Short mmCIF file of C-alpha atoms in Angstrom, two decimals:
data_model
loop_
_atom_site.label_atom_id
_atom_site.label_comp_id
_atom_site.label_asym_id
_atom_site.label_seq_id
_atom_site.Cartn_x
_atom_site.Cartn_y
_atom_site.Cartn_z
CA MET U 1 77.08 185.70 -79.83
CA LYS U 2 76.77 188.40 -77.18
CA ILE U 3 74.67 187.01 -74.31
CA GLY U 4 73.11 189.49 -71.90
CA CYS U 5 71.73 188.86 -68.41
CA PRO U 6 69.83 191.77 -66.81
CA THR U 7 68.82 192.04 -63.16
CA GLU U 8 65.32 190.70 -62.53
CA ILE U 9 62.90 193.52 -61.68
CA LYS U 10 59.70 191.63 -60.87
CA PRO U 11 58.82 192.28 -57.19
CA GLN U 12 60.75 190.03 -54.78
CA GLU U 13 62.38 188.12 -57.61
CA PHE U 14 65.87 187.23 -56.39
CA ARG U 15 66.86 184.66 -58.99
CA VAL U 16 69.20 185.40 -61.90
CA GLY U 17 69.15 184.04 -65.44
CA LEU U 18 72.82 183.08 -65.64
CA THR U 19 75.03 181.58 -62.96
CA PRO U 20 78.77 182.30 -63.06
CA ASN U 21 79.27 178.67 -64.11
CA ALA U 22 76.92 179.13 -67.07
CA ALA U 23 78.70 182.33 -68.02
CA GLN U 24 82.05 180.51 -67.91
CA GLU U 25 80.71 177.74 -70.15
CA ALA U 26 79.38 180.23 -72.70
CA ILE U 27 82.69 182.10 -72.75
CA ALA U 28 84.55 178.81 -73.22
CA HIS U 29 82.38 178.30 -76.32
CA GLY U 30 83.67 181.60 -77.70
CA HIS U 31 80.76 183.86 -76.77
CA GLU U 32 80.74 187.17 -74.93
CA VAL U 33 78.69 187.47 -71.73
CA ILE U 34 77.51 190.73 -70.21
CA VAL U 35 75.79 190.80 -66.83
CA GLN U 36 74.07 193.74 -65.16
CA ALA U 37 75.75 194.92 -61.97
CA GLY U 38 74.17 193.25 -58.95
CA ALA U 39 72.11 190.79 -61.01
CA GLY U 40 73.24 187.77 -59.00
CA VAL U 41 73.32 189.24 -55.51
CA GLY U 42 69.89 187.94 -54.53
CA ALA U 43 71.02 184.40 -55.35
CA GLY U 44 74.34 184.79 -53.55
CA PHE U 45 76.53 185.56 -56.59
CA GLU U 46 78.69 188.69 -56.51
CA ASP U 47 79.80 190.70 -59.52
CA ALA U 48 83.33 189.45 -58.82
CA ASP U 49 82.13 185.87 -59.37
CA TYR U 50 81.02 186.77 -62.89
CA THR U 51 84.19 188.73 -63.58
CA ALA U 52 86.25 185.74 -62.49
CA ALA U 53 84.25 183.62 -64.95
CA GLY U 54 85.18 186.01 -67.75
CA ALA U 55 81.94 188.00 -68.01
CA ARG U 56 81.78 191.76 -68.29
CA ILE U 57 79.73 193.75 -65.77
CA ILE U 58 77.40 196.38 -67.24
CA ASP U 59 75.76 199.09 -65.16
CA THR U 60 72.34 199.32 -66.80
CA ALA U 61 69.70 197.05 -68.26
CA GLU U 62 69.31 199.52 -71.13
CA GLU U 63 72.83 198.84 -72.34
CA ILE U 64 72.35 195.07 -72.08
CA PHE U 65 69.10 195.13 -74.05
CA ALA U 66 70.63 197.51 -76.59
CA THR U 67 73.72 195.40 -77.33
CA ALA U 68 73.02 191.72 -76.54
CA ASP U 69 72.06 189.27 -79.27
CA MET U 70 70.37 186.98 -76.75
CA ILE U 71 68.74 187.99 -73.46
CA VAL U 72 68.68 185.27 -70.80
CA LYS U 73 66.31 185.87 -67.87
CA VAL U 74 64.20 184.03 -65.34
CA LYS U 75 60.81 185.75 -65.25
CA GLU U 76 58.81 187.13 -68.14
CA PRO U 77 59.99 190.57 -69.28
CA GLN U 78 58.15 193.33 -67.46
CA ALA U 79 56.51 196.21 -69.35
CA GLY U 80 59.60 198.42 -69.24
CA GLU U 81 61.84 195.58 -70.39
CA ARG U 82 59.54 194.69 -73.25
CA LYS U 83 59.94 198.20 -74.64
CA MET U 84 63.69 197.58 -74.88
CA LEU U 85 63.41 194.36 -76.91
CA ARG U 86 64.15 194.78 -80.57
CA GLU U 87 63.60 193.06 -83.90
CA GLY U 88 65.86 190.05 -84.39
CA GLN U 89 66.80 189.80 -80.72
CA LEU U 90 66.49 186.40 -79.02
CA LEU U 91 64.76 186.16 -75.63
CA PHE U 92 65.20 182.99 -73.58
CA THR U 93 63.18 182.93 -70.34
CA TYR U 94 59.91 181.88 -68.73
CA LEU U 95 57.02 183.58 -70.53
CA HIS U 96 53.66 182.06 -69.46
CA LEU U 97 51.87 183.92 -72.25
CA ALA U 98 48.44 182.22 -72.14
CA PRO U 99 47.04 184.32 -69.25
CA ASP U 100 49.00 187.46 -70.21
CA PRO U 101 47.67 189.25 -73.32
CA ASP U 102 49.60 192.46 -72.60
CA GLN U 103 52.95 190.68 -72.62
CA THR U 104 52.00 188.67 -75.69
CA HIS U 105 51.06 191.76 -77.70
CA ASP U 106 54.23 193.58 -76.61
CA LEU U 107 56.46 190.68 -77.63
CA LEU U 108 54.73 190.46 -80.99
CA ALA U 109 55.16 194.20 -81.50
CA SER U 110 58.86 194.06 -80.62
CA GLY U 111 59.73 191.74 -83.49
CA CYS U 112 61.90 189.61 -81.21
CA THR U 113 62.18 185.82 -81.18
CA ALA U 114 61.07 184.44 -77.81
CA ILE U 115 61.70 180.90 -76.56
CA ALA U 116 59.82 179.96 -73.40
CA TYR U 117 61.42 177.69 -70.82
CA GLU U 118 58.04 176.27 -69.85
CA THR U 119 57.22 174.77 -73.26
CA VAL U 120 60.59 173.19 -74.10
CA THR U 121 60.05 169.41 -74.03
CA ASP U 122 62.11 166.24 -73.68
CA ARG U 123 62.00 162.78 -75.24
CA ASN U 124 59.85 161.46 -72.40
CA GLY U 125 57.15 164.09 -72.88
CA GLY U 126 58.35 166.09 -69.88
CA LEU U 127 59.15 169.77 -69.51
CA PRO U 128 62.83 169.82 -68.50
CA LEU U 129 63.15 173.57 -67.95
CA LEU U 130 59.96 173.77 -65.93
CA ALA U 131 60.71 170.64 -63.90
CA PRO U 132 63.39 172.08 -61.58
CA MET U 133 61.18 175.02 -60.63
CA SER U 134 58.20 172.69 -60.33
CA GLU U 135 60.24 170.60 -57.92
CA VAL U 136 61.11 173.69 -55.89
CA ALA U 137 57.55 175.06 -55.94
CA GLY U 138 56.11 171.66 -55.07
CA ARG U 139 58.41 171.29 -52.08
CA LEU U 140 57.68 174.85 -50.97
CA ALA U 141 53.90 174.53 -51.26
CA PRO U 142 53.28 172.58 -48.02
CA GLN U 143 55.77 174.83 -46.21
CA VAL U 144 53.99 178.04 -47.19
CA GLY U 145 50.61 176.34 -46.78
CA ALA U 146 51.50 175.37 -43.22
CA TRP U 147 52.38 179.02 -42.55
CA THR U 148 49.08 180.12 -44.10
CA LEU U 149 47.19 177.69 -41.84
CA GLN U 150 48.52 179.42 -38.73
CA LYS U 151 45.76 181.34 -36.97
CA ALA U 152 47.74 184.59 -36.89
CA ASN U 153 47.85 184.47 -40.70
CA GLY U 154 44.10 183.91 -41.05
CA GLY U 155 44.16 180.14 -41.25
CA ARG U 156 42.41 177.39 -39.33
CA GLY U 157 45.13 177.08 -36.72
CA VAL U 158 45.89 173.47 -37.64
CA LEU U 159 49.33 171.89 -37.22
CA MET U 160 50.40 169.80 -40.21
CA GLY U 161 51.51 166.77 -38.24
CA GLY U 162 49.10 167.12 -35.33
CA VAL U 163 50.26 165.90 -31.90
CA PRO U 164 49.49 162.74 -29.88
CA GLY U 165 45.75 162.68 -29.41
CA VAL U 166 45.10 165.28 -32.13
CA GLY U 167 44.91 164.28 -35.80
CA PRO U 168 47.10 165.78 -38.52
CA ALA U 169 46.06 168.30 -41.15
CA LYS U 170 44.28 166.88 -44.19
CA VAL U 171 46.02 167.97 -47.38
CA MET U 172 44.58 167.53 -50.86
CA VAL U 173 46.92 167.89 -53.83
CA ILE U 174 45.21 168.35 -57.20
CA GLY U 175 47.54 167.04 -59.89
CA GLY U 176 50.00 164.18 -59.67
CA GLY U 177 52.77 165.57 -61.87
CA VAL U 178 56.12 166.97 -60.79
CA VAL U 179 54.67 169.71 -58.56
CA GLY U 180 52.03 167.49 -57.03
CA THR U 181 54.36 164.60 -56.32
CA HIS U 182 56.93 166.78 -54.58
CA ALA U 183 54.22 168.62 -52.67
CA ALA U 184 52.69 165.36 -51.50
CA ARG U 185 56.05 163.96 -50.40
CA ILE U 186 56.87 167.02 -48.31
CA ALA U 187 53.36 167.33 -46.83
CA ALA U 188 53.43 163.65 -45.88
CA GLY U 189 56.90 164.12 -44.44
CA MET U 190 55.48 166.89 -42.24
CA GLY U 191 53.04 164.32 -40.88
CA ALA U 192 49.93 165.40 -42.79
CA ASP U 193 47.21 163.09 -44.11
CA VAL U 194 47.71 163.54 -47.88
CA THR U 195 45.61 162.60 -50.90
CA VAL U 196 46.72 163.27 -54.49
CA LEU U 197 44.09 163.62 -57.21
CA ASP U 198 44.83 162.96 -60.87
CA ARG U 199 42.96 161.89 -64.01
CA SER U 200 45.67 159.59 -65.36
CA LEU U 201 45.23 156.02 -64.17
CA PRO U 202 48.79 155.06 -65.18
CA ARG U 203 50.12 158.01 -63.18
CA MET U 204 48.06 157.04 -60.14
CA ARG U 205 49.31 153.45 -60.42
CA TYR U 206 52.86 154.75 -60.51
CA LEU U 207 52.31 156.98 -57.48
CA ASP U 208 50.65 154.16 -55.59
CA ASP U 209 53.48 151.74 -56.42
CA ILE U 210 56.19 154.20 -55.34
CA TYR U 211 54.49 156.11 -52.53
CA GLY U 212 51.61 153.86 -51.51
CA GLY U 213 52.55 153.97 -47.86
CA THR U 214 53.23 157.70 -47.89
CA PHE U 215 50.10 159.24 -49.38
CA LYS U 216 46.83 158.18 -51.00
CA THR U 217 45.53 158.73 -54.53
CA ALA U 218 42.07 159.47 -55.88
CA TYR U 219 40.55 160.07 -59.30
CA ALA U 220 40.09 163.77 -60.03
CA SER U 221 36.42 163.75 -61.02
CA ALA U 222 34.42 166.86 -60.17
CA GLY U 223 32.52 164.93 -57.51
CA ASN U 224 35.62 163.50 -55.88
CA THR U 225 37.34 166.87 -55.95
CA ILE U 226 34.67 168.75 -54.03
CA GLU U 227 34.01 165.81 -51.68
CA LEU U 228 37.66 165.70 -50.61
CA ALA U 229 37.92 169.49 -50.63
CA ARG U 230 35.19 169.72 -47.99
CA GLU U 231 37.39 167.73 -45.60
CA ALA U 232 40.71 169.39 -46.45
CA ASP U 233 42.59 171.86 -44.30
CA MET U 234 44.92 172.64 -47.21
CA ILE U 235 44.40 172.31 -50.96
CA ILE U 236 47.41 172.56 -53.27
CA GLY U 237 46.62 173.31 -56.90
CA ALA U 238 49.28 171.63 -59.05
CA VAL U 239 47.63 171.22 -62.44
CA LEU U 240 49.46 172.18 -65.64
CA ILE U 241 48.44 172.13 -69.28
CA PRO U 242 51.70 173.01 -71.10
CA GLY U 243 51.59 176.54 -72.48
CA ALA U 244 47.86 176.91 -71.89
CA ALA U 245 45.75 178.54 -69.19
CA ALA U 246 45.21 176.38 -66.12
CA PRO U 247 41.71 174.90 -65.70
CA LYS U 248 39.55 176.24 -62.85
CA LEU U 249 39.00 173.33 -60.49
CA ILE U 250 37.29 174.99 -57.51
CA SER U 251 34.73 177.72 -58.15
CA ARG U 252 33.93 180.68 -55.95
CA ALA U 253 30.55 179.17 -55.16
CA GLN U 254 32.29 176.06 -53.81
CA LEU U 255 34.35 178.06 -51.29
CA SER U 256 31.35 178.08 -48.98
CA GLU U 257 31.60 174.27 -48.80
CA LEU U 258 35.20 174.35 -47.55
CA LYS U 259 36.33 174.49 -43.93
CA PRO U 260 36.59 178.09 -42.67
CA GLY U 261 40.22 179.15 -42.70
CA ALA U 262 41.31 176.41 -45.09
CA ALA U 263 44.42 177.26 -47.13
CA LEU U 264 44.46 177.20 -50.94
CA VAL U 265 48.00 177.18 -52.38
CA ASP U 266 47.86 177.82 -56.13
CA VAL U 267 51.12 176.71 -57.73
CA ALA U 268 49.51 177.13 -61.17
CA ILE U 269 49.12 180.89 -60.75
CA ASP U 270 51.71 181.63 -63.46
CA GLN U 271 49.28 180.03 -65.90
CA GLY U 272 46.29 181.91 -64.52
CA GLY U 273 45.63 179.74 -61.48
CA CYS U 274 43.46 176.67 -60.98
CA PHE U 275 41.03 178.18 -58.45
CA GLU U 276 38.42 180.65 -59.74
CA THR U 277 39.25 183.11 -56.95
CA SER U 278 43.03 183.04 -57.52
CA LYS U 279 44.93 186.23 -58.29
CA ALA U 280 48.70 186.65 -58.36
CA THR U 281 50.36 187.85 -55.16
CA THR U 282 53.95 188.61 -54.12
CA HIS U 283 56.29 187.36 -51.41
CA GLN U 284 55.81 190.72 -49.71
CA ASP U 285 52.04 190.29 -49.47
CA PRO U 286 51.42 186.61 -50.25
CA VAL U 287 48.03 185.79 -48.72
CA TYR U 288 44.48 187.11 -49.07
CA GLU U 289 41.06 185.92 -47.95
CA VAL U 290 37.93 185.25 -50.00
CA ASP U 291 34.75 184.04 -48.25
CA GLY U 292 36.74 182.91 -45.24
CA ILE U 293 39.24 180.87 -47.29
CA MET U 294 42.91 181.84 -47.31
CA HIS U 295 44.65 182.01 -50.70
CA TYR U 296 48.42 181.81 -51.22
CA CYS U 297 49.08 182.68 -54.87
CA VAL U 298 52.65 183.96 -55.18
CA ALA U 299 53.55 183.99 -58.86
CA ASN U 300 57.27 183.32 -58.39
CA MET U 301 57.34 180.91 -55.47
CA PRO U 302 60.84 179.56 -56.24
CA GLY U 303 62.19 183.10 -55.90
CA ALA U 304 61.86 182.67 -52.13
CA VAL U 305 64.75 180.19 -52.22
CA ALA U 306 66.68 182.03 -54.90
CA ARG U 307 70.05 180.33 -54.60
CA THR U 308 68.70 176.79 -54.79
CA SER U 309 66.35 177.79 -57.60
CA THR U 310 68.96 179.65 -59.64
CA ILE U 311 71.46 176.79 -59.55
CA ALA U 312 68.77 174.20 -60.36
CA LEU U 313 67.43 176.28 -63.25
CA GLY U 314 70.92 177.03 -64.56
CA ASN U 315 71.78 173.34 -64.64
CA ALA U 316 68.72 172.71 -66.81
CA THR U 317 68.90 175.71 -69.16
CA MET U 318 72.65 175.70 -69.84
CA PRO U 319 72.72 173.07 -72.64
CA PHE U 320 69.87 174.78 -74.48
CA MET U 321 71.40 178.23 -74.00
CA LEU U 322 74.71 176.99 -75.42
CA ALA U 323 72.97 175.38 -78.41
CA LEU U 324 71.17 178.64 -79.19
CA ALA U 325 74.39 180.62 -78.91
CA ASP U 326 76.55 178.13 -80.83
CA LYS U 327 74.15 177.51 -83.71
CA GLY U 328 71.74 180.44 -83.75
CA TRP U 329 68.11 179.86 -82.88
CA LYS U 330 66.98 178.61 -86.29
CA GLN U 331 69.57 175.87 -86.60
CA ALA U 332 69.32 174.95 -82.92
CA CYS U 333 65.55 174.54 -83.18
CA ALA U 334 65.78 172.71 -86.49
CA ASP U 335 68.24 170.25 -84.93
CA ASP U 336 66.29 169.75 -81.70
CA PRO U 337 62.50 169.30 -81.84
CA HIS U 338 62.34 169.64 -78.05
CA LEU U 339 63.92 173.10 -78.13
CA LYS U 340 61.71 173.96 -81.10
CA ALA U 341 58.69 173.30 -78.88
CA GLY U 342 59.83 176.27 -76.80
CA LEU U 343 59.42 178.75 -79.65
CA ASN U 344 56.45 180.98 -78.76
CA VAL U 345 57.02 184.20 -80.73
CA HIS U 346 58.97 185.13 -83.87
CA ALA U 347 59.04 188.35 -85.86
CA GLY U 348 55.56 189.49 -84.91
CA LYS U 349 53.97 186.05 -85.22
CA LEU U 350 52.73 183.76 -82.48
CA THR U 351 54.25 180.30 -82.89
CA TYR U 352 52.57 178.33 -80.10
CA ALA U 353 49.03 177.17 -80.84
CA ALA U 354 47.88 176.78 -77.21
CA VAL U 355 48.67 180.43 -76.50
CA GLY U 356 46.79 181.49 -79.62
CA GLU U 357 43.77 179.46 -78.55
CA ALA U 358 43.85 180.93 -75.05
CA LEU U 359 44.06 184.52 -76.29
CA GLY U 360 42.05 184.27 -79.50
CA LEU U 361 45.05 185.03 -81.71
CA ASP U 362 46.22 183.47 -84.95
CA SER U 363 49.43 181.46 -84.87
CA ILE U 364 51.85 179.87 -87.28
CA THR U 365 53.87 176.71 -86.70
CA ALA U 366 57.43 176.73 -85.42
CA ASP U 367 58.50 175.10 -88.70
CA GLN U 368 56.98 177.99 -90.65
CA ALA U 369 58.90 180.44 -88.45
CA ILE U 370 62.18 178.57 -89.00
CA ALA U 371 61.58 178.53 -92.76
CA SER U 372 60.79 182.26 -92.91
#
C-alpha cells in the first residue's frame, strides 16, 4: 500500500500524522511511504529523518492525495483537502464529525473510506487513539487556564497555588475521565483546590481511592455543578460522549452567576464544546470574553506541544495503521472489532450512528459497509 502523509494546514497545527519511526515500520512491512516536504518540521522531524527511514519526500499535498492509497493525518481534513479525497481512498485521522456537518457532507461526497481515531475502541471500553491526546490536553488545561486567569489576559488575577496567607485558586473539573483526571492531577500539583465532578459512582470511588488526598470528587448533578461553579476561579470542561456532540453543561444565563474573570477551559471543543458560549479558537488568538467570563477554547490544544503529542499519538496509531496497510481496511476491521468502531464513512454512507443522530442523517452499520 502507498501511505501518504501531508503537512497539516489547520492554523497553528504543528503535529504530523507519521513519525519517522512509524514510516520505517510501514516500509519494513513492505509498504511505500510518501511524506510532504516539511510535514514534520513543527514536531522537530526534518525531511532527512524521513528519508533515512526510507520514505520519499513529495513537494505538494496534491501529489500525495492523488497517489496515496491511505492518507494518514492528525486533524480533520480541511475544505481544500477534502476536495482532493477520492473514491476508494482510505483516510485515517481525527474527524470529530458530530459538530461538523460541512466536513461530513464533503467526506460522503468524496466516496472515500474514513476511519476516525476518536471512535476506535479497546477491550476495556476505552478510546486508545484519543487517550494520548486527552492526556496531553488534560495536562495542558490547568497550564493554559492559569495563563488565562492572569489579569493582563482578562482573568481574575488569581495565582493557582496562592501564597502564605492567601488561598489557592478553586478549580472545578467537569468529567472524571482521562482528560479530567490528568487535568485534576496537574491543577492539584500547581497547588490549586480541585474538585472533579462525574456521574459515575464507580469512577468517583476509583478517583477517591487513588487520589483522595490530592483532589475532591462530587456528583455532577445540575445543582451541584452550578453551586460549585459559583465558587470556582477556573472551570475545565472535560466531558466526552464518544463520537457525539458534547453536552452543554453551563448555559449563557449561568455565566452571570460565576465570579467575574473566571476562566472556562473547554477541552471538549472538538466535539462542539460543553459550555453554551464556547466557540473554537486558535493558539494565535486563544481567549475571548463573554459576560465577563474568559473562555479558552483552542480546538487543537495538543498542537501547542507538538513533539510530545506527535510521538504519543504515533505510538498509539502505529499498530492500527499497519493493520490497515497490511490487510486492507475491510479485512482489518473484520478482524478487529475495536478498529471497526472507528469506521465513520464509507462510499458515500455514514457508518457511525452517533454522528447520524447528531446531524440528522441516515447511517448504516460498519458490518454493512464491510459486506458491501
